[in-house]
Coordinates of C-alpha atoms and ligand atoms in Angstrom, one line a residue:
M1 CA 176.3 336.9 149.1
K2 CA 173.4 335.2 147.3
G3 CA 169.8 336.0 147.3
D4 CA 167.1 334.7 149.8
I5 CA 164.3 334.5 147.2
G6 CA 163.7 335.3 143.6
V7 CA 160.7 337.2 142.4
I8 CA 159.2 337.3 138.7
G9 CA 156.9 339.9 137.9
L10 CA 157.5 343.6 138.4
A11 CA 153.8 344.8 138.1
V12 CA 152.1 346.3 141.2
M13 CA 152.1 343.3 143.5
G14 CA 155.5 342.0 142.6
Q15 CA 157.2 345.4 143.2
N16 CA 155.6 345.9 146.6
L17 CA 156.0 342.2 148.1
I18 CA 159.8 342.7 146.9
L19 CA 160.1 346.1 148.9
N20 CA 158.3 344.5 151.5
M21 CA 160.7 341.4 151.7
N22 CA 163.5 343.9 151.6
D23 CA 162.4 346.0 154.6
H24 CA 162.5 342.7 156.6
G25 CA 166.1 341.9 155.7
Y26 CA 165.6 339.4 152.9
K27 CA 167.7 340.0 150.0
V28 CA 165.6 339.5 146.7
V29 CA 166.5 339.1 143.2
A30 CA 163.9 340.7 140.9
H31 CA 163.2 339.7 137.2
N32 CA 160.7 340.5 134.8
R33 CA 159.8 339.5 131.1
T34 CA 160.3 343.0 129.9
A35 CA 164.0 343.6 130.9
E36 CA 163.4 347.5 131.0
K37 CA 161.3 347.0 133.9
V38 CA 163.9 345.7 136.0
D39 CA 166.0 348.7 135.4
E40 CA 163.3 351.0 136.0
F41 CA 162.4 349.3 139.4
L42 CA 165.9 349.3 140.3
Q43 CA 166.5 352.9 139.6
G44 CA 163.0 353.7 141.0
P45 CA 161.3 352.4 143.9
A46 CA 164.2 349.9 144.7
K47 CA 167.0 352.6 144.5
G48 CA 169.2 352.5 147.7
T49 CA 167.9 349.1 148.8
D50 CA 169.7 345.6 148.8
I51 CA 167.5 344.5 145.9
V52 CA 169.3 343.0 143.0
G53 CA 168.0 342.6 139.1
A54 CA 168.3 339.5 136.8
Y55 CA 167.9 340.2 133.2
S56 CA 167.4 336.2 132.4
L57 CA 166.1 333.3 134.3
Q58 CA 169.7 331.6 134.1
E59 CA 170.9 334.7 136.0
L60 CA 168.1 334.7 138.6
V61 CA 168.8 331.0 139.2
D62 CA 172.6 331.7 139.6
K63 CA 172.0 334.4 142.0
L64 CA 169.9 332.4 144.5
E65 CA 170.8 330.6 147.6
S66 CA 169.8 326.7 147.6
P67 CA 167.4 325.5 147.8
R68 CA 166.1 328.2 145.5
K69 CA 162.8 329.9 146.1
I70 CA 161.3 331.7 143.2
M71 CA 158.0 333.4 143.5
L72 CA 155.9 334.4 140.6
M73 CA 153.9 337.3 140.6
V74 CA 152.4 337.3 137.0
R75 CA 149.3 337.1 135.4
A76 CA 147.4 333.8 136.5
G77 CA 147.0 331.3 133.8
D78 CA 149.3 330.1 130.8
V79 CA 151.9 332.8 131.8
V80 CA 152.5 330.9 135.0
D81 CA 153.0 327.4 133.1
S82 CA 155.4 328.9 130.7
F83 CA 157.6 330.4 133.5
I84 CA 157.6 327.0 135.0
D85 CA 158.6 325.1 132.0
K86 CA 161.3 327.5 131.5
L87 CA 162.5 327.3 135.0
V88 CA 162.5 323.5 135.6
P89 CA 165.5 322.8 133.2
L90 CA 167.6 325.5 135.2
L91 CA 166.7 324.3 138.7
D92 CA 167.9 321.6 141.0
K93 CA 166.0 318.8 142.9
G94 CA 164.5 320.6 146.3
D95 CA 164.1 323.8 144.7
I96 CA 160.8 325.6 145.2
I97 CA 158.5 327.5 142.9
I98 CA 155.9 329.7 144.4
D99 CA 152.9 331.0 142.5
G100 CA 151.4 334.2 144.3
G101 CA 148.9 335.1 141.7
N102 CA 145.2 334.8 141.8
T103 CA 145.1 331.2 140.2
N104 CA 142.3 328.8 140.0
F105 CA 142.9 326.0 142.5
P106 CA 142.8 323.1 139.9
D107 CA 145.7 324.6 138.2
T108 CA 147.7 324.5 141.4
N109 CA 146.9 321.0 141.9
R110 CA 147.9 320.1 138.6
R111 CA 151.2 321.7 139.1
V112 CA 151.9 320.4 142.4
A113 CA 151.6 316.8 141.0
A114 CA 153.5 317.6 137.9
L115 CA 156.6 319.2 139.5
K116 CA 156.6 316.6 142.4
E117 CA 157.6 313.9 139.7
K118 CA 160.4 316.3 138.8
G119 CA 161.8 316.8 142.3
I120 CA 160.6 320.4 142.4
H121 CA 158.5 321.8 145.4
F122 CA 155.5 323.7 144.3
I123 CA 153.6 326.2 146.6
G124 CA 150.4 328.0 145.3
S125 CA 149.9 330.9 147.6
G126 CA 146.8 333.3 147.8
V127 CA 148.0 336.9 148.4
S128 CA 145.3 339.4 149.4
G129 CA 145.5 343.2 150.3
G130 CA 146.0 344.7 147.0
E131 CA 149.1 347.2 146.6
E132 CA 149.1 348.4 150.1
G133 CA 149.0 345.2 151.5
A134 CA 151.7 343.8 149.4
R135 CA 153.8 346.6 150.4
F136 CA 153.1 346.7 154.3
G137 CA 151.7 343.3 155.1
P138 CA 149.3 341.0 153.1
S139 CA 147.3 338.3 154.1
I140 CA 149.1 335.2 152.7
M141 CA 147.6 331.6 152.3
P142 CA 150.2 329.1 151.1
G143 CA 149.2 325.4 150.2
G144 CA 151.1 322.9 148.1
S145 CA 154.1 320.7 148.7
P146 CA 154.4 320.8 152.5
E147 CA 158.1 320.0 152.3
A148 CA 158.8 323.5 150.9
W149 CA 157.0 325.3 153.7
P150 CA 159.8 325.4 156.5
F151 CA 162.1 327.2 153.8
V152 CA 159.4 329.8 152.9
K153 CA 157.7 330.1 156.2
P154 CA 160.2 333.0 157.7
I155 CA 160.0 335.0 155.0
F156 CA 156.1 335.0 154.4
Q157 CA 155.5 335.3 158.0
A158 CA 157.8 338.2 158.4
I159 CA 156.3 340.2 155.6
S160 CA 152.6 339.2 156.2
A161 CA 150.2 341.5 158.2
K162 CA 149.9 340.8 161.9
T163 CA 146.9 340.7 164.1
E164 CA 146.5 343.0 167.0
N165 CA 148.3 340.2 169.2
N166 CA 151.3 340.5 166.8
E167 CA 150.1 337.0 165.2
P168 CA 151.4 336.5 161.4
C169 CA 148.4 336.5 159.1
C170 CA 149.8 333.8 157.1
D171 CA 150.1 330.0 157.9
W172 CA 150.1 326.8 156.1
V173 CA 146.8 326.2 154.6
G174 CA 147.1 322.5 153.2
N175 CA 148.3 320.3 150.5
D176 CA 147.9 320.9 146.7
G177 CA 145.8 323.6 145.8
A178 CA 144.4 324.3 149.4
G179 CA 145.9 327.8 149.5
H180 CA 144.2 329.0 146.3
F181 CA 141.0 327.5 147.2
V182 CA 141.0 329.3 150.4
K183 CA 142.1 332.5 148.7
M184 CA 139.1 332.0 146.3
V185 CA 136.7 331.6 149.0
H186 CA 138.1 334.8 150.6
N187 CA 137.5 336.6 147.3
G188 CA 133.6 335.3 147.1
I189 CA 133.4 336.1 150.7
E190 CA 134.7 339.8 149.7
Y191 CA 131.8 339.7 146.8
G192 CA 129.3 339.0 149.4
D193 CA 130.5 341.5 151.9
M194 CA 130.7 344.4 149.1
Q195 CA 127.2 343.3 147.8
L196 CA 125.7 343.6 151.2
I197 CA 127.2 347.1 151.9
T198 CA 125.7 348.2 148.5
E199 CA 122.1 346.8 149.5
A200 CA 122.3 348.9 152.6
Y201 CA 123.4 352.0 150.9
Q202 CA 120.7 351.6 148.3
F203 CA 117.9 351.3 151.3
M204 CA 119.2 354.4 152.8
K205 CA 119.6 356.6 149.7
D206 CA 116.5 355.5 147.7
G207 CA 114.4 354.2 150.6
L208 CA 115.1 356.8 153.4
G209 CA 116.1 359.6 151.0
M210 CA 119.3 359.9 153.2
T211 CA 122.1 362.4 152.0
H212 CA 125.7 361.2 151.4
D213 CA 127.0 363.2 154.3
E214 CA 124.2 361.4 156.5
M215 CA 125.0 358.0 155.0
Q216 CA 128.9 358.5 155.7
S217 CA 128.0 359.2 159.4
V218 CA 126.1 356.2 159.5
F219 CA 129.0 354.0 158.1
I220 CA 131.5 355.9 160.4
E221 CA 129.2 354.8 163.5
W222 CA 128.8 351.3 162.2
N223 CA 132.6 350.9 161.9
K224 CA 132.5 351.3 165.8
T225 CA 130.3 348.3 166.3
E226 CA 130.5 344.7 165.4
L227 CA 130.6 345.7 161.6
N228 CA 134.0 347.0 162.2
S229 CA 135.9 346.3 159.0
Y230 CA 138.0 347.5 156.1
L231 CA 135.1 347.7 153.8
V232 CA 132.8 349.5 156.0
E233 CA 135.7 352.0 156.5
I234 CA 136.2 352.8 152.9
T235 CA 132.6 352.8 152.4
S236 CA 132.4 355.8 154.6
D237 CA 135.4 357.5 153.0
I238 CA 133.8 357.1 149.5
L239 CA 130.3 358.3 150.6
G240 CA 132.1 361.4 151.9
Y241 CA 134.2 361.8 148.7
K242 CA 133.2 364.9 146.6
D243 CA 133.8 365.4 142.8
T244 CA 135.5 368.8 141.6
D245 CA 131.9 370.3 141.6
G246 CA 131.2 369.4 145.0
E247 CA 128.8 366.7 144.5
P248 CA 129.5 363.0 145.8
L249 CA 131.8 361.4 143.3
V250 CA 129.9 358.0 143.8
E251 CA 126.9 359.2 142.0
K252 CA 128.8 359.8 138.9
I253 CA 130.2 356.2 138.7
L254 CA 128.6 354.1 136.1
D255 CA 126.4 351.5 138.1
T256 CA 127.9 348.4 136.1
A257 CA 130.0 346.0 138.4
G258 CA 133.3 344.4 136.9
Q259 CA 134.6 341.0 138.0
K260 CA 137.6 339.1 137.5
G261 CA 136.2 335.6 137.9
T262 CA 137.2 334.5 141.7
G263 CA 133.4 335.0 142.6
K264 CA 132.3 333.0 139.9
W265 CA 134.7 330.3 140.5
T266 CA 133.5 330.0 144.4
G267 CA 129.9 329.8 142.8
I268 CA 130.8 327.1 140.4
N269 CA 132.6 325.0 143.2
A270 CA 129.7 325.4 145.4
L271 CA 127.4 323.9 142.8
D272 CA 130.0 321.2 142.1
M273 CA 130.1 320.3 145.8
G274 CA 126.5 320.6 146.5
I275 CA 127.0 323.6 149.2
P276 CA 124.1 326.3 149.2
L277 CA 126.4 329.1 149.0
T278 CA 123.6 331.4 148.2
L279 CA 124.7 334.7 149.3
I280 CA 127.9 334.9 147.5
T281 CA 126.3 333.5 144.4
E282 CA 123.5 335.9 144.7
S283 CA 126.4 338.8 144.6
V284 CA 127.9 337.5 141.6
F285 CA 124.7 337.3 140.0
A286 CA 123.8 341.0 141.3
R287 CA 127.2 342.1 139.4
C288 CA 125.7 340.4 136.5
L289 CA 122.6 342.0 136.4
S290 CA 124.1 345.5 137.2
S291 CA 126.0 344.8 133.8
L292 CA 122.5 344.9 132.0
K293 CA 122.5 348.7 132.3
D294 CA 120.7 349.5 128.9
Q295 CA 118.0 346.7 129.6
R296 CA 117.6 347.9 133.1
V297 CA 117.4 351.7 131.9
E298 CA 114.5 350.5 129.2
A299 CA 112.8 348.2 131.5
E300 CA 112.4 350.8 134.4
E301 CA 110.5 353.0 131.6
L302 CA 108.5 350.1 130.5
F303 CA 107.3 348.9 133.9
G304 CA 106.9 352.6 135.1
K305 CA 108.8 351.9 138.2
K306 CA 107.9 354.1 141.0
K307 CA 110.2 355.6 143.8
S308 CA 110.8 353.3 146.4
I309 CA 110.1 355.4 149.6
V310 CA 110.4 353.7 153.2
E311 CA 108.3 355.6 155.7
G312 CA 108.9 355.7 159.4
D313 CA 111.5 356.7 161.9
K314 CA 114.6 357.0 160.2
Q315 CA 116.8 355.9 163.0
V316 CA 114.8 353.0 163.7
W317 CA 115.4 351.8 160.3
I318 CA 119.0 352.5 160.4
E319 CA 119.6 350.2 163.3
A320 CA 117.3 347.6 161.7
L321 CA 119.5 347.6 158.6
R322 CA 122.6 347.4 160.7
Q323 CA 121.3 344.4 162.3
A324 CA 120.1 342.9 158.9
L325 CA 123.6 343.5 157.5
L326 CA 125.4 341.9 160.3
A327 CA 123.1 338.8 160.3
S328 CA 123.4 338.3 156.6
K329 CA 127.3 338.7 156.9
I330 CA 127.2 335.9 159.5
I331 CA 125.2 333.7 156.9
S332 CA 127.9 334.6 154.1
Y333 CA 130.8 333.5 156.2
A334 CA 128.8 330.4 157.5
Q335 CA 128.4 329.5 153.9
G336 CA 131.8 329.9 153.1
F337 CA 133.0 328.0 155.8
M338 CA 130.8 325.1 154.9
L339 CA 132.2 325.2 151.4
M340 CA 135.9 325.1 152.8
R341 CA 134.6 322.0 154.9
E342 CA 133.4 320.3 152.1
A343 CA 136.4 320.8 150.1
S344 CA 138.7 319.7 152.8
N345 CA 136.8 316.6 153.3
E346 CA 136.7 315.7 149.7
N347 CA 140.6 316.7 149.1
G348 CA 141.7 315.4 152.3
W349 CA 143.3 319.0 153.1
D350 CA 142.6 319.0 156.8
L351 CA 141.9 322.8 156.8
N352 CA 142.3 324.5 160.0
Y353 CA 139.3 327.1 159.9
G354 CA 140.2 328.8 163.2
N355 CA 143.7 329.4 161.1
V356 CA 141.9 330.7 158.1
A357 CA 140.0 333.2 160.1
L358 CA 143.2 334.6 161.6
M359 CA 144.8 334.5 158.0
W360 CA 142.0 337.0 157.0
R361 CA 142.1 339.0 160.2
G362 CA 144.4 341.6 159.0
G363 CA 145.9 342.5 155.6
C364 CA 143.2 341.6 153.5
I365 CA 140.1 343.4 151.9
I366 CA 137.9 341.4 154.2
R367 CA 139.8 342.1 157.4
S368 CA 137.4 342.8 160.3
A369 CA 137.0 342.5 164.0
F370 CA 134.4 339.8 163.3
L371 CA 137.0 337.4 162.0
S372 CA 138.3 337.1 165.7
N373 CA 135.0 335.9 166.9
I374 CA 135.1 333.4 164.0
R375 CA 138.4 332.3 165.1
D376 CA 137.1 331.9 168.5
A377 CA 134.0 329.7 167.4
Y378 CA 136.5 327.4 165.6
D379 CA 138.8 327.3 168.8
I380 CA 135.7 326.1 170.8
D381 CA 134.8 323.5 168.0
P382 CA 137.1 322.8 165.4
E383 CA 134.6 320.8 163.4
L384 CA 131.8 323.4 163.9
S385 CA 129.5 322.5 160.9
F386 CA 127.5 325.9 160.8
L387 CA 129.0 329.1 162.1
G388 CA 125.6 330.4 163.1
S389 CA 125.3 327.5 165.8
D390 CA 128.3 329.0 167.8
S391 CA 126.9 330.6 170.8
Y392 CA 128.2 334.3 170.0
F393 CA 126.9 334.1 166.4
K394 CA 123.7 332.4 167.3
G395 CA 123.0 335.1 169.9
I396 CA 123.5 337.7 166.9
L397 CA 121.3 335.8 164.7
E398 CA 118.5 335.5 167.3
N399 CA 118.6 339.0 168.4
S400 CA 118.6 340.5 164.8
T401 CA 116.0 338.2 163.1
S402 CA 113.1 340.6 163.8
A403 CA 114.7 343.7 162.5
W404 CA 116.1 341.5 159.5
R405 CA 112.6 340.3 158.6
K406 CA 111.4 344.2 158.7
V407 CA 114.1 345.2 156.4
A408 CA 113.6 342.3 154.0
A409 CA 110.0 342.6 154.1
K410 CA 109.9 346.3 153.3
S411 CA 112.6 346.0 150.5
M412 CA 110.1 343.5 148.8
E413 CA 107.3 345.8 149.6
V414 CA 108.7 349.0 148.0
G415 CA 110.8 347.3 145.4
I416 CA 114.3 347.8 146.4
P417 CA 116.3 344.9 145.4
M418 CA 118.3 343.3 148.2
P419 CA 119.1 339.8 146.8
S420 CA 121.9 339.0 149.2
M421 CA 120.5 340.2 152.5
T422 CA 117.0 338.6 151.5
S423 CA 118.3 335.1 150.2
A424 CA 120.6 335.1 153.6
L425 CA 117.3 335.2 155.4
T426 CA 115.9 332.4 153.3
F427 CA 118.7 330.4 153.7
L428 CA 118.5 330.7 157.7
D429 CA 115.0 329.8 157.4
G430 CA 115.5 326.8 155.3
Y431 CA 118.5 325.9 157.5
T432 CA 116.5 325.8 160.6
T433 CA 113.4 323.9 159.2
A434 CA 113.5 320.2 160.1
R435 CA 111.1 319.1 157.3
L436 CA 111.4 321.2 154.1
P437 CA 108.9 320.6 151.2
A438 CA 111.5 318.1 149.3
N439 CA 109.2 315.3 150.1
L440 CA 107.0 316.5 147.5
L441 CA 109.8 317.3 145.1
Q442 CA 110.7 313.8 145.6
A443 CA 107.2 312.6 144.9
Q444 CA 107.3 314.6 141.7
R445 CA 110.4 313.0 140.5
D446 CA 109.4 309.7 141.3
Y447 CA 106.0 310.3 139.4
F448 CA 107.6 311.5 136.3
G449 CA 110.8 310.0 136.0
A450 CA 110.5 306.8 138.5
H451 CA 113.5 308.2 140.5
T452 CA 112.3 306.6 143.7
Y453 CA 112.1 308.0 147.2
E454 CA 113.0 307.0 150.6
R455 CA 110.5 307.0 153.4
V456 CA 110.4 308.6 157.0
D457 CA 109.0 305.4 158.5
K458 CA 111.9 303.1 156.8
P459 CA 115.7 303.0 157.4
K460 CA 117.7 305.5 155.0
G461 CA 118.8 303.8 152.3
E462 CA 115.7 301.8 151.2
F463 CA 114.4 303.2 148.0
F464 CA 110.6 303.1 146.9
H465 CA 108.8 303.5 143.7
T466 CA 105.1 304.1 143.3
N467 CA 103.2 303.5 140.3
W468 CA 101.2 306.9 140.7
T469 CA 98.8 306.6 137.7
G470 CA 98.3 303.0 137.5
K471 CA 99.6 303.3 134.1
G472 CA 103.3 303.4 134.6
G473 CA 105.3 300.2 135.2
D474 CA 107.2 299.1 138.2
V475 CA 110.7 299.5 136.9
S476 CA 112.5 302.4 138.7
S477 CA 115.3 304.7 137.6
T478 CA 118.8 303.9 139.1
T479 CA 119.4 305.7 142.3
Y480 CA 122.3 308.1 142.5
N481 CA 122.8 311.8 143.3
S482 CA 125.2 314.0 141.3
Ligands
LIG501 P1 149.5 341.6 136.4 O1 148.3 340.5 136.6 O2 149.0 342.8 135.9 O3 150.7 340.8 135.7 C1 151.9 341.8 135.4 C2 152.9 340.7 135.2 O4 152.8 339.6 134.5 C3 154.2 341.4 134.6 O5 155.3 341.1 135.1 C4 154.2 341.1 133.1 O6 155.4 341.0 132.4 C5 153.7 339.7 133.4 N1 153.1 339.0 132.0 C6 151.9 339.2 131.3 BR1 150.8 340.2 131.9 N2 152.0 338.5 130.4 C7 153.2 337.5 130.1 C8 153.5 336.8 129.5 N3 152.9 336.5 128.2 N4 154.7 336.3 129.4 C9 155.5 336.6 130.5 N5 155.0 337.6 131.6 C10 153.9 338.1 131.3 O7 150.3 342.1 137.9 P2 149.7 342.2 139.2 O8 148.3 343.1 139.4 O9 150.7 342.7 140.1 O10 149.2 340.8 139.9 C11 150.0 339.8 139.8 C12 149.3 338.6 140.2 O11 148.9 338.9 141.7 C13 148.1 338.2 139.4 O12 147.9 336.7 139.3 C14 147.1 338.8 139.9 O13 145.7 338.3 139.7 C15 147.4 339.0 141.5 N6 147.0 339.5 142.5 C16 146.9 341.0 142.2 C17 146.2 341.9 143.1 C18 146.1 343.3 142.7 O14 145.4 344.1 143.6 N7 146.6 343.8 141.5 C19 145.7 341.5 144.4 C20 146.1 340.0 144.7 C21 146.4 339.3 143.7 P3 155.7 342.3 131.5 O15 156.1 343.6 132.3 O16 156.7 342.0 130.8 O17 154.5 342.4 130.6

């Protein structure tokens, strides 16, 4: 009997996805560049299963049922291109290559188009959930050649995480690089969620002077509220974890955050598309700032920074912080969905936002109860332009604004950096202000560069230039927005 699917790449993600596919009754053929890893896998974790090995790409291709489905779980970038180049001469028209790595979506756009010309279908799929997700049910976000989806769908939906209603956290996202785009935004949102939690932690630790056991209890309680999520849950575990000397391990970890680029890509795309994705971008910058450790240590001394004590009823502050965190999180998701909406319009992807929320509901790092509410919001209005306008989320934003402002103001007053929580509030203030000061900005642009402006008392699209000083000419610059 031939194999149902081939997987190339036997590192942590590949091995666990293969074992997951095997559990669901699929016969998997496993290949890896370094052939010894095939043997190690077959004699180790795959022992006693139906998984078979292939020591060359030709052997892999020969062992697969047509149309062949070959999934790459290798390092993103050139390695994917190199496998595609080697596979294509061995494949038949109608065969399917899937890239399940963390690929930047323009690469997937390019590969879908290039392989289409050769009659090969290509799927670029986000896979989230790390090792455990891959093994027992990840969130899977596939996009690319739609013709390939019916062949891959049963396998992907079988191995994916399921919601509490047993719906698979995997569905077709859209054409081209849509799957990898949605995975990129997922990772950006992950940056935002993590940053918001760390800001709450710093407020509690430095401002309120709470112990780690107290903070752990707070996160345990928060996890029983609308904030219920995987990241809040693991934060409570982390805060309770003691090193061998009985002290909290978290305080022994160097405070410089790493990043692999997906948050940065999300920010770059937001800038390219003109979407105010402030919270995620601030979260990326917060990681950049954290990496300036030596400079920060010197600057704290240079500026003689004092301890940031927050006075007042601790319980009242903790509840205010919870509300500020929840409201900021709504803004983060609202901005992320705005970015996906813009990308969908620009690329003709026709994204289904309710389905995206469903795919993130289980299996992935940002899984949370909150995503069910997002799905409900898009069920009510599939074209919702701002998540915060949905009645459920609007209610939370309105109820939390007062507490959110108190936390933001206090953090500024005592000097606790909370870039993401405060920028989220500023975004909401801007978004809900009908008249912003951009009129003055337009006047400045026209003053120094004859960039022209539109008038509130004239139809849109009519441009005016004023000779502000009486010395400039009447020639204006051409009007365009980049
Ligand atoms: P890695 O990203 O560490 O990739 C390891 C695989 O890439 C091995 O099979 C390795 O083969 C192969 N490879 C490398 Br590295 N360089 C190669 C080359 N020049 N030619 C051929 N093969 C090469 O594995 P991973 O952590 O399992 O991740 C796989 C993909 O999934 C990545 O794109 C990753 O970003 C993504 N992802 C990872 C996670 C996670 O939690 N780790 C989560 C979600 C997505 P070798 O054994 O011969 O060196």
